[in-house]
mmCIF file of C-alpha atoms and ligand atoms in Angstrom:
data_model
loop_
_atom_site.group_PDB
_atom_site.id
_atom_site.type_symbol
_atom_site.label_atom_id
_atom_site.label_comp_id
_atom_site.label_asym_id
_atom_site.label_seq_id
_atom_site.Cartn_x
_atom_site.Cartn_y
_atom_site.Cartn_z
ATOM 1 C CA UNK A 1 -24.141 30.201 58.888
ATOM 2 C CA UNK A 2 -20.906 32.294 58.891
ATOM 3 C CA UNK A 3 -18.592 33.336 61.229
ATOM 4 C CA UNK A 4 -16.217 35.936 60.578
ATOM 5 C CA UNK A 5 -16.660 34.832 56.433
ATOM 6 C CA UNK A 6 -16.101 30.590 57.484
ATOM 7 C CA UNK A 7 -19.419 28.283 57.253
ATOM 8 C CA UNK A 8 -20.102 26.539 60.431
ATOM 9 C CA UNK A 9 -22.792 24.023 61.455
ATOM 10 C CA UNK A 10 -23.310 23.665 64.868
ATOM 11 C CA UNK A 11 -22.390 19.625 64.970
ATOM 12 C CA UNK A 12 -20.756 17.629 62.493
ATOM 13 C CA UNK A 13 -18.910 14.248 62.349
ATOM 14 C CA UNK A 14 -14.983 14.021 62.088
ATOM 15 C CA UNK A 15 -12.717 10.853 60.984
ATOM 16 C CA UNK A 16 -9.869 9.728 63.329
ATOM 17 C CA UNK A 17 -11.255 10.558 66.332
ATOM 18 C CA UNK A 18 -10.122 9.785 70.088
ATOM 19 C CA UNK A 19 -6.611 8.687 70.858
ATOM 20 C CA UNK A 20 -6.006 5.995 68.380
ATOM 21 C CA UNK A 21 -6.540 8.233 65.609
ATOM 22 C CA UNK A 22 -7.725 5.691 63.397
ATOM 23 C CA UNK A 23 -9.785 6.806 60.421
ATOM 24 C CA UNK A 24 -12.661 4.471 60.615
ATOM 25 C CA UNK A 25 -13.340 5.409 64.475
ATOM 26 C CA UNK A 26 -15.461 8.908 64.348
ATOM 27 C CA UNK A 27 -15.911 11.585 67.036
ATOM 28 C CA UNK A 28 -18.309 14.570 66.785
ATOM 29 C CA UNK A 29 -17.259 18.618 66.593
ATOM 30 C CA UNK A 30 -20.354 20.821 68.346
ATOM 31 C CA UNK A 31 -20.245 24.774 69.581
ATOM 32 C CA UNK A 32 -19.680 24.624 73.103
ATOM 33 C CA UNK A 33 -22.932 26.924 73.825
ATOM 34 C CA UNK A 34 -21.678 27.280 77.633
ATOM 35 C CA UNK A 35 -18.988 29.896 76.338
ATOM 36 C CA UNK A 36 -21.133 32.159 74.372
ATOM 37 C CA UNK A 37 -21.250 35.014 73.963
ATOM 38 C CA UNK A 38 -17.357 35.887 75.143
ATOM 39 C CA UNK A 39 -15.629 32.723 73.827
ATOM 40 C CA UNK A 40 -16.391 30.875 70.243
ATOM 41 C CA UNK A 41 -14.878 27.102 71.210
ATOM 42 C CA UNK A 42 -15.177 24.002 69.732
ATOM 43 C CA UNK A 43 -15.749 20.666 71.126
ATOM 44 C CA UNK A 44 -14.898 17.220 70.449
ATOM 45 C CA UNK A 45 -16.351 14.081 71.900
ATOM 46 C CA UNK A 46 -15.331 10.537 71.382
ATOM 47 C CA UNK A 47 -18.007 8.568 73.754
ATOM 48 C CA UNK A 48 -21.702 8.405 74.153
ATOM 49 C CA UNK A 49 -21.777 9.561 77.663
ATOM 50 C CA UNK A 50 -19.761 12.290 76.891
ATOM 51 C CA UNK A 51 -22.577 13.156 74.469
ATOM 52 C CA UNK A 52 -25.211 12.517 77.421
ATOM 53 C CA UNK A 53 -23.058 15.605 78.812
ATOM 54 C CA UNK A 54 -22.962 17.761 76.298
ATOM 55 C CA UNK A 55 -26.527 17.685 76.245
ATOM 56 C CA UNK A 56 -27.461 17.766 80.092
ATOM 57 C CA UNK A 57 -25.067 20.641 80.590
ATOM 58 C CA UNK A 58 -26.879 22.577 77.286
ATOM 59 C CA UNK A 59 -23.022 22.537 75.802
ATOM 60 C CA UNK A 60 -25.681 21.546 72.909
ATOM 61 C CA UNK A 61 -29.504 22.488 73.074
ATOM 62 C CA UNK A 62 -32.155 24.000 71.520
ATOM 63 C CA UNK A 63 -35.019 21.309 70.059
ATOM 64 C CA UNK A 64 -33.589 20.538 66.677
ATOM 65 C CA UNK A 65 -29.925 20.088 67.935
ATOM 66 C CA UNK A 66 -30.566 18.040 70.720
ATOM 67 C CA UNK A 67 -32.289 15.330 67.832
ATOM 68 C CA UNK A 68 -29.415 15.840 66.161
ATOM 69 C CA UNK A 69 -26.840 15.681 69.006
ATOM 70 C CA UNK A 70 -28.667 12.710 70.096
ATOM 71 C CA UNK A 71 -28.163 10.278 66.763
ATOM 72 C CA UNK A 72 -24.942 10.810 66.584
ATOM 73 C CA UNK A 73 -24.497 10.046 70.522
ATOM 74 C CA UNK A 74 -26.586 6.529 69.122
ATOM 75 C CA UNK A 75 -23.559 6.473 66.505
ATOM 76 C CA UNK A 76 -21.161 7.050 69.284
ATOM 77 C CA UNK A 77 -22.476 4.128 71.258
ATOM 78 C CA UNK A 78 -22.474 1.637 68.040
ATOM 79 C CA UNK A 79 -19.253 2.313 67.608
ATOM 80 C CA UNK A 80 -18.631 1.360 71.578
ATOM 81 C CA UNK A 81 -20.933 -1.600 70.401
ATOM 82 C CA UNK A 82 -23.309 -2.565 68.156
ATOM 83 C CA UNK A 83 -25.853 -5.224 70.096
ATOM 84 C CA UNK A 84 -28.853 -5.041 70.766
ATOM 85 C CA UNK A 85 -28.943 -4.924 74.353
ATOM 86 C CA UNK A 86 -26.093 -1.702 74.460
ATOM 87 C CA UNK A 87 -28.514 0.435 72.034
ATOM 88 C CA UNK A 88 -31.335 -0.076 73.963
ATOM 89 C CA UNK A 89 -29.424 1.290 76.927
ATOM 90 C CA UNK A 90 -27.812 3.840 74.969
ATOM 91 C CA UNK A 91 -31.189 5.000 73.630
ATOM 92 C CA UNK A 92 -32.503 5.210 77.478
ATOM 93 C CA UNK A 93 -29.946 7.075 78.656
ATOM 94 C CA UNK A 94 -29.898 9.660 75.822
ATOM 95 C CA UNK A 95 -34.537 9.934 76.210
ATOM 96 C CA UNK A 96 -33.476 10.741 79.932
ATOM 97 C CA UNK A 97 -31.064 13.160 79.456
ATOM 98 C CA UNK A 98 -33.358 16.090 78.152
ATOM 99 C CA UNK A 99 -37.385 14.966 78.771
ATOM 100 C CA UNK A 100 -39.267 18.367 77.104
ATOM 101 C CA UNK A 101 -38.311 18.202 73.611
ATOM 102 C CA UNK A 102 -39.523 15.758 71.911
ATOM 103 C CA UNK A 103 -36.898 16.044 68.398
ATOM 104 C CA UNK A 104 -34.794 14.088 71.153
ATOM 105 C CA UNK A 105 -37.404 11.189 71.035
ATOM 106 C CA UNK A 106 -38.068 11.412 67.331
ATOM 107 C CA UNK A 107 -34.162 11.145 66.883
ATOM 108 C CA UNK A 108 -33.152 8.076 69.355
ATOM 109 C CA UNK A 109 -36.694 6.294 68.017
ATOM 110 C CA UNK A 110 -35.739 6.732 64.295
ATOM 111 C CA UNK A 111 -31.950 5.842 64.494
ATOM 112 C CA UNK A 112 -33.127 2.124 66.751
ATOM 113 C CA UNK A 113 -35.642 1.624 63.878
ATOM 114 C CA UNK A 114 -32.764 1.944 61.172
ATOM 115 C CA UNK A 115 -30.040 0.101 63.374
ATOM 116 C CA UNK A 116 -32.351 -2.500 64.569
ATOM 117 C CA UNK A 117 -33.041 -4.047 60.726
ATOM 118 C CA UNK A 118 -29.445 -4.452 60.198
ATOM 119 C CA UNK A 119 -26.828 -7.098 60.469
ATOM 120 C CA UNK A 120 -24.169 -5.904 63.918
ATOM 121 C CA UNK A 121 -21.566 -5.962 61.300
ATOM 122 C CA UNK A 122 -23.042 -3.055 58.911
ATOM 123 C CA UNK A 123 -24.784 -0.754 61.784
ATOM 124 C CA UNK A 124 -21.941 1.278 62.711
ATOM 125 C CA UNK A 125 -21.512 2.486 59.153
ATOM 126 C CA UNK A 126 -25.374 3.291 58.895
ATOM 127 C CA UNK A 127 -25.326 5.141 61.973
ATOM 128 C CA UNK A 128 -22.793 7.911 61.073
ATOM 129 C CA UNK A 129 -25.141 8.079 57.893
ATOM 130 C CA UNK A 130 -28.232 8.375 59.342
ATOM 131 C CA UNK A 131 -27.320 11.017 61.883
ATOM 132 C CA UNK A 132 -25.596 13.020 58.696
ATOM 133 C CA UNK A 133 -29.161 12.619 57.210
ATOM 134 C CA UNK A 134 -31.182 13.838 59.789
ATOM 135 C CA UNK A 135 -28.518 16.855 59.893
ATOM 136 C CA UNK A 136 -29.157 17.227 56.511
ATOM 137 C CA UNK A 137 -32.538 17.239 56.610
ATOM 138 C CA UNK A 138 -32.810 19.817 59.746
ATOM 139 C CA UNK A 139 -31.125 22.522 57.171
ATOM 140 C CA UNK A 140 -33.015 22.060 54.688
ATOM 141 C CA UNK A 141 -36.433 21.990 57.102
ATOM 142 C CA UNK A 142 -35.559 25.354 58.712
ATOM 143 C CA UNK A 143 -34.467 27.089 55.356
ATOM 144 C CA UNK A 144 -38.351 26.119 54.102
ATOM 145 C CA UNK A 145 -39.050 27.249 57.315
ATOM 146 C CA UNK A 146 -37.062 30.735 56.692
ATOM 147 C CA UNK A 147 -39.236 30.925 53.259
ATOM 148 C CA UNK A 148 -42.530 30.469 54.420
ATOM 149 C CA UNK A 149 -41.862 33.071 57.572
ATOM 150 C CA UNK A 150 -40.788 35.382 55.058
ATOM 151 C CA UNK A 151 -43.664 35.359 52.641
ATOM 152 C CA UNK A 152 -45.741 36.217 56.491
ATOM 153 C CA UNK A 153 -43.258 39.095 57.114
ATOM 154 C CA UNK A 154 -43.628 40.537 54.026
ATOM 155 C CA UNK A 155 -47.062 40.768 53.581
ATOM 156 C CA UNK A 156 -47.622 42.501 57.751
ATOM 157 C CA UNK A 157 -44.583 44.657 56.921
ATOM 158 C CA UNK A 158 -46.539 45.790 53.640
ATOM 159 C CA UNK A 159 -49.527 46.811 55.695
ATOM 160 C CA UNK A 160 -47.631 49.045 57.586
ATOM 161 C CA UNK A 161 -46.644 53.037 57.260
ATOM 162 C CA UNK A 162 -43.461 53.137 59.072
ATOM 163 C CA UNK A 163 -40.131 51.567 57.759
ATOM 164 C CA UNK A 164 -38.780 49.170 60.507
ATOM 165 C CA UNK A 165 -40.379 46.013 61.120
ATOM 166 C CA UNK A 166 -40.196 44.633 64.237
ATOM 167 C CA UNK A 167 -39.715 41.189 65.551
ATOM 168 C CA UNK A 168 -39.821 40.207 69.395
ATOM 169 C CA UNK A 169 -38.345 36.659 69.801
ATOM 170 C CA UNK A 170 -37.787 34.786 73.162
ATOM 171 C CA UNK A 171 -34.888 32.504 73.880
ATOM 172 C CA UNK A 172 -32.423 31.028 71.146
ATOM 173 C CA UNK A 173 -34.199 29.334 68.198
ATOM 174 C CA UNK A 174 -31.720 30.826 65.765
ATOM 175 C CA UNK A 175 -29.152 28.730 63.619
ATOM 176 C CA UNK A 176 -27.343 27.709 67.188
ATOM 177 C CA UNK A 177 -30.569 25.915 68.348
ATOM 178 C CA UNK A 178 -30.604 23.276 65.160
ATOM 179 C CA UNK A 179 -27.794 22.447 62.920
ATOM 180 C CA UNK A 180 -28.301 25.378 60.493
ATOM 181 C CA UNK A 181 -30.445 28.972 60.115
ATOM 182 C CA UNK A 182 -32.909 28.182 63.155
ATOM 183 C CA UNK A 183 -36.556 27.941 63.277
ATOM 184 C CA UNK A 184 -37.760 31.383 64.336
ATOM 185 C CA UNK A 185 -34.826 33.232 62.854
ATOM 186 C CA UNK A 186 -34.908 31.688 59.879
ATOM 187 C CA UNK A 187 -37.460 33.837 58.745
ATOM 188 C CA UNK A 188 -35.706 36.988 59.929
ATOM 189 C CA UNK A 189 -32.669 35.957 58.087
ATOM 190 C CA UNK A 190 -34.554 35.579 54.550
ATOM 191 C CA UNK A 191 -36.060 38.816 55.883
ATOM 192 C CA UNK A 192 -33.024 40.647 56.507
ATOM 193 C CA UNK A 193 -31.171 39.273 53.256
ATOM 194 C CA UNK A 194 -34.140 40.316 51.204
ATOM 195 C CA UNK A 195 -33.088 43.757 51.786
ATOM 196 C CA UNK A 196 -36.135 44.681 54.453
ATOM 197 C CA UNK A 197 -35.778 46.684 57.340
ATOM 198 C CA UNK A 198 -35.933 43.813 59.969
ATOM 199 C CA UNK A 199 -35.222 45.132 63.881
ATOM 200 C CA UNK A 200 -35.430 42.240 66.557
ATOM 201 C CA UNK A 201 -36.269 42.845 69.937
ATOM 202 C CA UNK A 202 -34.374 39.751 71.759
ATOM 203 C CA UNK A 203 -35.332 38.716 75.064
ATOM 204 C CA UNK A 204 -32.813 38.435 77.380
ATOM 205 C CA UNK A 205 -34.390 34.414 78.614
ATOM 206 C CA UNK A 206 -33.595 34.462 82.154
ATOM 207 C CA UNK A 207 -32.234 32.354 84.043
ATOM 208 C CA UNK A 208 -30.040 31.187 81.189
ATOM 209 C CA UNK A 209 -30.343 34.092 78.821
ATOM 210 C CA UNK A 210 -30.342 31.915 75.718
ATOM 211 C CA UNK A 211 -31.636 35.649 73.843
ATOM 212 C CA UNK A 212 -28.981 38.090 76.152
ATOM 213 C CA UNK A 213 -25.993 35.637 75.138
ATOM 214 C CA UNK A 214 -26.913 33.579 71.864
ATOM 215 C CA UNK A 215 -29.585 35.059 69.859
ATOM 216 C CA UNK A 216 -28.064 38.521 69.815
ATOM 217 C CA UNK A 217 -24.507 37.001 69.062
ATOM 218 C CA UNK A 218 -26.038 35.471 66.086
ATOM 219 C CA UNK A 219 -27.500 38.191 64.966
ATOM 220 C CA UNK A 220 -25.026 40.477 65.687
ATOM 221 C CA UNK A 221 -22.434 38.109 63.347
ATOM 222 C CA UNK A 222 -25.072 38.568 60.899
ATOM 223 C CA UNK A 223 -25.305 42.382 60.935
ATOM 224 C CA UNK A 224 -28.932 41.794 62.260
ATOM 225 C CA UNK A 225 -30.093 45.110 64.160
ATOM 226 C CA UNK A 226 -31.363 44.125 67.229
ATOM 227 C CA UNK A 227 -32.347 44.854 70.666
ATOM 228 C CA UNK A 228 -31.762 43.076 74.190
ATOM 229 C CA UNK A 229 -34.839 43.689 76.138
ATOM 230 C CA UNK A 230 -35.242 42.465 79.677
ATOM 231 C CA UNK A 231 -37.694 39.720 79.882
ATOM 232 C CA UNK A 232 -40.470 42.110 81.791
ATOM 233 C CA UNK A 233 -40.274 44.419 78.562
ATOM 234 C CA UNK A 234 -42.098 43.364 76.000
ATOM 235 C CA UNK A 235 -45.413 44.046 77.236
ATOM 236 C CA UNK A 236 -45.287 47.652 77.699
ATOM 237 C CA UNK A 237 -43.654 47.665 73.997
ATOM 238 C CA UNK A 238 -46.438 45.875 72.258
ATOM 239 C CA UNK A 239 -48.312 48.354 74.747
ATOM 240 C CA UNK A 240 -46.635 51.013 72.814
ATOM 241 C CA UNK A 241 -47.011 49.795 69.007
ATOM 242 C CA UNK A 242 -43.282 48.971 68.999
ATOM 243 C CA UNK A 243 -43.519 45.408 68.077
ATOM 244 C CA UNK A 244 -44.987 44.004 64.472
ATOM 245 C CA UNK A 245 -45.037 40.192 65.131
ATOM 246 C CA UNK A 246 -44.243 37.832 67.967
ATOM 247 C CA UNK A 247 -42.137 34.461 66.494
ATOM 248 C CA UNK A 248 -40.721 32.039 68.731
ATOM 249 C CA UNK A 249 -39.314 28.443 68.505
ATOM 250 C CA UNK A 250 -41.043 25.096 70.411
ATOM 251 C CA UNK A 251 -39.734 21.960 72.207
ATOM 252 C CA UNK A 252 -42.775 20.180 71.965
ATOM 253 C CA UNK A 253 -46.290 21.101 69.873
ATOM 254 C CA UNK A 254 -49.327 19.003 69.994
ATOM 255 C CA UNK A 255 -51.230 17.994 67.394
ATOM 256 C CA UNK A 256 -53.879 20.545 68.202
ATOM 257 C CA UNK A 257 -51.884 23.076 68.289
ATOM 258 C CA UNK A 258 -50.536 23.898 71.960
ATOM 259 C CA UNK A 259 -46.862 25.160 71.982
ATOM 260 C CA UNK A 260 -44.077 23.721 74.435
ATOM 261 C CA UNK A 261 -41.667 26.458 74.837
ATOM 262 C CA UNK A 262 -39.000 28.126 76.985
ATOM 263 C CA UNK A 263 -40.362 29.390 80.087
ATOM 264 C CA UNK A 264 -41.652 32.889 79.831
ATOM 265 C CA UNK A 265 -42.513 32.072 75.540
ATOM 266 C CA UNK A 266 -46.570 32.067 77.382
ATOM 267 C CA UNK A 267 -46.191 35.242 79.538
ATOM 268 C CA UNK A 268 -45.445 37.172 76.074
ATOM 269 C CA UNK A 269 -48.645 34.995 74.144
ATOM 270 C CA UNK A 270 -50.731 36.692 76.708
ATOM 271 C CA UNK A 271 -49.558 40.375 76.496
ATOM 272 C CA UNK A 272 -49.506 39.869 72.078
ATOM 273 C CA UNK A 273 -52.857 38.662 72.403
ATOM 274 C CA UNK A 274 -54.231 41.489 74.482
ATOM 275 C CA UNK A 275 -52.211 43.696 72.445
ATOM 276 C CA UNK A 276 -53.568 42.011 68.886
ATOM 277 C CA UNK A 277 -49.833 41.868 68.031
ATOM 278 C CA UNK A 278 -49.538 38.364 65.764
ATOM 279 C CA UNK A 279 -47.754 35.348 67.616
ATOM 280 C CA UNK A 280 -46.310 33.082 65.552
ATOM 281 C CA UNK A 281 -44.239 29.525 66.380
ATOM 282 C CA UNK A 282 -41.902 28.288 63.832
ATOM 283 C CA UNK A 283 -41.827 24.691 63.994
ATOM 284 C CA UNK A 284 -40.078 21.507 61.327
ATOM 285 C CA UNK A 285 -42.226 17.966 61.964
ATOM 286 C CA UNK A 286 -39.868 16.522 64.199
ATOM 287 C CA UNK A 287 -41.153 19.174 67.098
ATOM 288 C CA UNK A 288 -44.892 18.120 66.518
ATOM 289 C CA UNK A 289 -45.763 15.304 68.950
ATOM 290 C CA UNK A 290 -48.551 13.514 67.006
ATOM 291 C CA UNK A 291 -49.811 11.388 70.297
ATOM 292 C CA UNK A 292 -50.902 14.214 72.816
ATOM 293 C CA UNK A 293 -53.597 16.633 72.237
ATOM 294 C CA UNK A 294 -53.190 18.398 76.100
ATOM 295 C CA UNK A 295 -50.163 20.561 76.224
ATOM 296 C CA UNK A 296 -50.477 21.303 79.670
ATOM 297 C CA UNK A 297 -51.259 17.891 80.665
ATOM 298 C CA UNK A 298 -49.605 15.446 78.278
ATOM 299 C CA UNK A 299 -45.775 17.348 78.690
ATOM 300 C CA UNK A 300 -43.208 16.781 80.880
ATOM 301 C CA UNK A 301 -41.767 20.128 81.708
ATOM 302 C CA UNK A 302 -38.153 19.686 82.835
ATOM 303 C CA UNK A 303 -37.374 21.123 85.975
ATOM 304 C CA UNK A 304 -34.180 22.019 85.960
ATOM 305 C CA UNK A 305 -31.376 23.113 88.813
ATOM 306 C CA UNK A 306 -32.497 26.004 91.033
ATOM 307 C CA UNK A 307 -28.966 27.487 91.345
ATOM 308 C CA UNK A 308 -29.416 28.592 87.620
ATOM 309 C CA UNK A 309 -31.734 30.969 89.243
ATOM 310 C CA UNK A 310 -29.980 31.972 91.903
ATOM 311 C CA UNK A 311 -26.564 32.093 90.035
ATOM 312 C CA UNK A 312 -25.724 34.584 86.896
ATOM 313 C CA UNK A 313 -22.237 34.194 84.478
ATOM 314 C CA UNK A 314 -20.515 36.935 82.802
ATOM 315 C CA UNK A 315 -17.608 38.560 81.930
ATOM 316 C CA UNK A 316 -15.517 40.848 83.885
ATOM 317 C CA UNK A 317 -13.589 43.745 83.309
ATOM 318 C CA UNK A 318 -10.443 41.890 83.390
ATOM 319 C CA UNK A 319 -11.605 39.300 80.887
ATOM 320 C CA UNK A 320 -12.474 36.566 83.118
ATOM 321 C CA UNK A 321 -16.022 34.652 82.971
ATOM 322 C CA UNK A 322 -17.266 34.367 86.451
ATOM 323 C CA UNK A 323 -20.296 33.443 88.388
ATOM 324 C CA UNK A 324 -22.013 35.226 90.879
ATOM 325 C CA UNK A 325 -25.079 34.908 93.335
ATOM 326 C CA UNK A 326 -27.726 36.939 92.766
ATOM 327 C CA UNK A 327 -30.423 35.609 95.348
ATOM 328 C CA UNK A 328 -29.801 35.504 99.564
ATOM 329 C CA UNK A 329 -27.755 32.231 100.648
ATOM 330 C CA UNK A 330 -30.327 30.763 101.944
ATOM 331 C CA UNK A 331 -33.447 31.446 99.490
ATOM 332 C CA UNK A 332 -34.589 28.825 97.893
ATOM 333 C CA UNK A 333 -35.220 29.040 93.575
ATOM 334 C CA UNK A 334 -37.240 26.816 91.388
ATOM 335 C CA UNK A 335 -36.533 26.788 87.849
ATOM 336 C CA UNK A 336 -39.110 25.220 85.172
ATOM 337 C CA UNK A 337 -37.196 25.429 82.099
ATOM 338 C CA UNK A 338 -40.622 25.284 79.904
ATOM 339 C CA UNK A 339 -44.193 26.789 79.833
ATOM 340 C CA UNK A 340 -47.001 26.218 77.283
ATOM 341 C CA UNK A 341 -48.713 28.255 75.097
ATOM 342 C CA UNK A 342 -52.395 27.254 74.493
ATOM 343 C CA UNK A 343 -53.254 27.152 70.905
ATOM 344 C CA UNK A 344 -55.727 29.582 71.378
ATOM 345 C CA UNK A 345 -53.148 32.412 71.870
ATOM 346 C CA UNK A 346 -51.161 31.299 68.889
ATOM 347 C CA UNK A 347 -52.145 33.132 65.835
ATOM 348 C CA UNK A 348 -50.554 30.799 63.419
ATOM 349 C CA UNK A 349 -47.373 28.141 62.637
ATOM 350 C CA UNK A 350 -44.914 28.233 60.301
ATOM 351 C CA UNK A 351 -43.525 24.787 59.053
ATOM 352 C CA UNK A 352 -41.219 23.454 56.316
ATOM 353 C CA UNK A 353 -44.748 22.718 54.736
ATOM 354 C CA UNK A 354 -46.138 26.468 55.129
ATOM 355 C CA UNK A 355 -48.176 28.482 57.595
ATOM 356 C CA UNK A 356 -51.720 27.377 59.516
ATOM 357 C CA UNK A 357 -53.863 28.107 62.053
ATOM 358 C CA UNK A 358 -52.625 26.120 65.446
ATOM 359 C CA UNK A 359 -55.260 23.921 65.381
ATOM 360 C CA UNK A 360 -55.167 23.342 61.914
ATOM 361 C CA UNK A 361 -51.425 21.607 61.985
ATOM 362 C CA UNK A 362 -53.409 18.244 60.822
ATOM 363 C CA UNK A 363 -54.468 19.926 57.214
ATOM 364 C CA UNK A 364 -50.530 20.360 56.421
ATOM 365 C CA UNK A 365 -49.417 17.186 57.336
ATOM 366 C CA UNK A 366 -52.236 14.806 56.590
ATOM 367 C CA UNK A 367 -49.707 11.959 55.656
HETATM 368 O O1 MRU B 401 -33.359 24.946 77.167
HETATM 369 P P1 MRU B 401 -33.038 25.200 75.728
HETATM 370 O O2 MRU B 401 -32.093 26.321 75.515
HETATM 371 O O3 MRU B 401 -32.647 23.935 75.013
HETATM 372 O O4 MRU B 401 -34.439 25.649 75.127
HETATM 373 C C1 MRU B 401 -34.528 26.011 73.812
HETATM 374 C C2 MRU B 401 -35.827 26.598 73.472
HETATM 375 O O5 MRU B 401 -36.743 26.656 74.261
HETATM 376 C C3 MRU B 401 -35.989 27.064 72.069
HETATM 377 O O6 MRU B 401 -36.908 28.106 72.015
HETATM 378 C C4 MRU B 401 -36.495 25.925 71.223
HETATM 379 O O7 MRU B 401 -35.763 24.767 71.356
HETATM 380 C C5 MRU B 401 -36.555 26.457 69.860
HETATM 381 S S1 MRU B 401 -36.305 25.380 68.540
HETATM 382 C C6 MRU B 401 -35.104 26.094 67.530
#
C-alpha cells in the first residue's frame, strides 16, 4: 500500500546489512507497529533474536506477518548458522514467541522442510528466497481475498435503499497485519476503489487498540471514511440498523469452522447474530489449522501481560508519547489476547479460494 504516494510492504529483506556491510549478509526492514499512529519508523534487524523481539513486543503482528516475520527470522538464524542442530533451536524459539496464530507454525514448519533437504552450503541462499516467496504469496492471497469480499459487498450493498454501506471491523487485519492489503480490509479496499460508498466502523481493540491506532491510520492514508467506535459500541449500532456486515481477521480457524480471533472479535459475533447483521472472517490457508476441530479446546490462547490493561499510550499535547495508568496501583488485570468465535455464529469465510459456509471450509480446499 501507499504512504504519502511511496509503496511500502510491511517487511522486506535488505543487502549489506549489520556492521560489516557486506552485500551477501542480509538484514530485514519491518514498520515498527509500537509507534503508530503518531510516528511512521522503520526498523532494521540483523539477528534472529532480535526478530524473536520484534515479534514478542508486536513491533510486528497480526497473523499473516508474524509467518512472514518468522521465515525470515529462520533466514536470520542460517545466516548465524546453517546446522542442523541451530535451526531446530531457532525454529523453537521463534513457535514460542507468539503461541495463538498458527501462520507462525505454518511458516517456521515450511522453511525447516525446505532448509532441511539441502546441502549447509546452499541453505542460506534458499532461505532469503523462501521467506521472499511466502511474502509473495501473502499479497497475492489477500488481494484474492480483497476480490472475493468484494463480489459479497456488492451484492448486500445492492439489496439495500440507503447509500452508505457499512462495515464494523475489530482489531487490525488491514495491510499492516500481513505483508500487503490485509485480510478483512482487503475487501473494503476493492470496495472503496470500486467507487462504492464504503464507511467502516473501527473498533477501538482495547487494551492495545490495534483498530483506535492502526486500522484507522490505514484507512485514513487511504482516504477510507471511517469511524472509531469504543469497543462497547457496536451492539447498540447493529441495534440501530447502522451496520451492513461484520468482517474480521483470524489467528487460528479450525477446520470446522471455529474462528481464533482478537479478544472481543466473539462479543461482537453474538450481538450480529442477534441482530441478523452478516459476520464474516477473512482468512488465506495458512490461518486454517487443518488438525483441530475444537476451537475452544484445541487453541492456546496467549495470555499476555496484565499491565497492557492497566497501562494506556498516547500522545500529549506537547508531542510526547507517554504512558499512563489507568487502573488503581494495586488492582490486579488479566489480559487474554484471543477469544473464539464458534462456527455457528459465523455466517460465512472469505478465502483466496472464495466464500463458504464455516463449516464448509473442507469443500474449498479439498486438496
Ligand atoms: O495481537 P495481534 O495484534 O497480533 O492480533 C491480530 C489479530 O487478532 C488480527 O485480527 C488477526 O491477526 C487478523 S489477520 C490479518
Amino acid at each position: 500500500m501507499k504512504i504519502d504516494e511511496k509503496y511500502y510492504r510491511t517487511i522486506k529483506a535488505f543487502p549489506g546489512a549489520g556492521s560489516s556491510k557486506n552485500a551477501s549478509f542480509w538484514g530485514v526492514e519491518i514498520i515498527d507497529q509500537t509507534k503508530l499512529p503518531h510516528r511512521f519508523e522503520l526498523f532494521q534487524l540483523n539477528k534472529l533474536v532480535e526478530m524473536i523481539t520484534a515479534i514478542k513486543t508486536m513491533q510486528v503482528r497480526g497473523a499473516p506477518l508474524i509467518g512472514a516475520a518468522a521465515a525470515y527470522g529462520m533466514a536470520l538464524a542460517v545466516q548465524e548458522n546453517a546446522d542442523d542442530g541451530h535451526l531446530a533451536k531457532a525454529a523453537q524459539l521463534l513457535l514460542d514467541s507468539r503461541p495463538t496464530a498458527v501462520n507462525l507454525r505454518w511458516a517456521v514448519n515450511r522453511m525447516l522442510n525446505k532448509l532441511s533437504s539441502l546441502p549447509i552450503e546452499s541453505r542460506c541462499k534458499a532461505a532469503w528466497q523462501e521467506a521472499a516467496l511466502i511474502c509473495d504469496e501473502d499479497v497475492t492471497l489477500n488481494h484474492q481475498i480483497g476480490q472475493h469480499g468484494l463480489g459479497l459487498i456488492q451484492t448486500a450493498a445492492s439489496q439495500k435503499q440507503t447509500p452508505t454501506f457499512n462495515i464494523l471491523t475489530h482489531c487490525n487485519a488491514g495491510w499492516l497485519a500481513t505483508v500487503d492489503w490485509g485480510t478483512a480490509l482487503a475487501p473494503i479496499y476493492a470496495a472503496h476503489d470500486a467507487g462504492m460508498n464504503i464507511h467502516v466502523w473501527v473498533d477501538e481493540t482495547r487494551p492495545r487498540n490495534q483498530g483506535a491506532s492502526l486500522t484507522a491510520w490505514e484507512l485514513d492514508k487511504h482516504g477510507v471514511p471511517h469511524t472509531v467506535i469504543s469497543d462497547n459500541a457496536g451492539g447498540h449500532l447493529m441495534q440501530h440498523g447502522q451496520v451492513d456486515m461484520v468482517i474480521v481477521g483470524a489467528d487460528r480457524v479450525t477446520s470446522t469452522g471455529d474462528v481464533c480471533n482478537k479478544i472481543g472479535t466473539y462479543l461482537k459475533a453474538l450481538a450480529a447474530f442477534d441482530n441478523q447483521v452478516p459476520f464474516y472472517a477473512a482468512v488465506p490457508s495458512p490461518t486454517i489449522d487443518w488438525k483441530i476441530q475444537d476451537g475452544l479446546s484445541d487453541i492456546e490462547i496467549e495470555m499476555r501481560d496484565g499491565d497492557e490493561v492497566s497501562y494506556i499510550s498516547g500522545l500529549t499535547a506537547q508531542g510526547e508519547i507517554e504512558t499512563i495508568r489507568v487502573t488503581p496501583e494495586h488492582s490486579i488485570a488479566i489480559n487474554p489476547a484471543f477469544d473464539v468465535t464458534p462456527s455457528k455464529l459465523v455466517t460465512g469465510i472469505i478465502t483466496e479460494r472464495g466464500v463458504c459456509a464455516a463449516n464448509a471450509l473442507k469443500s474449498l480446499f479439498k486438496d
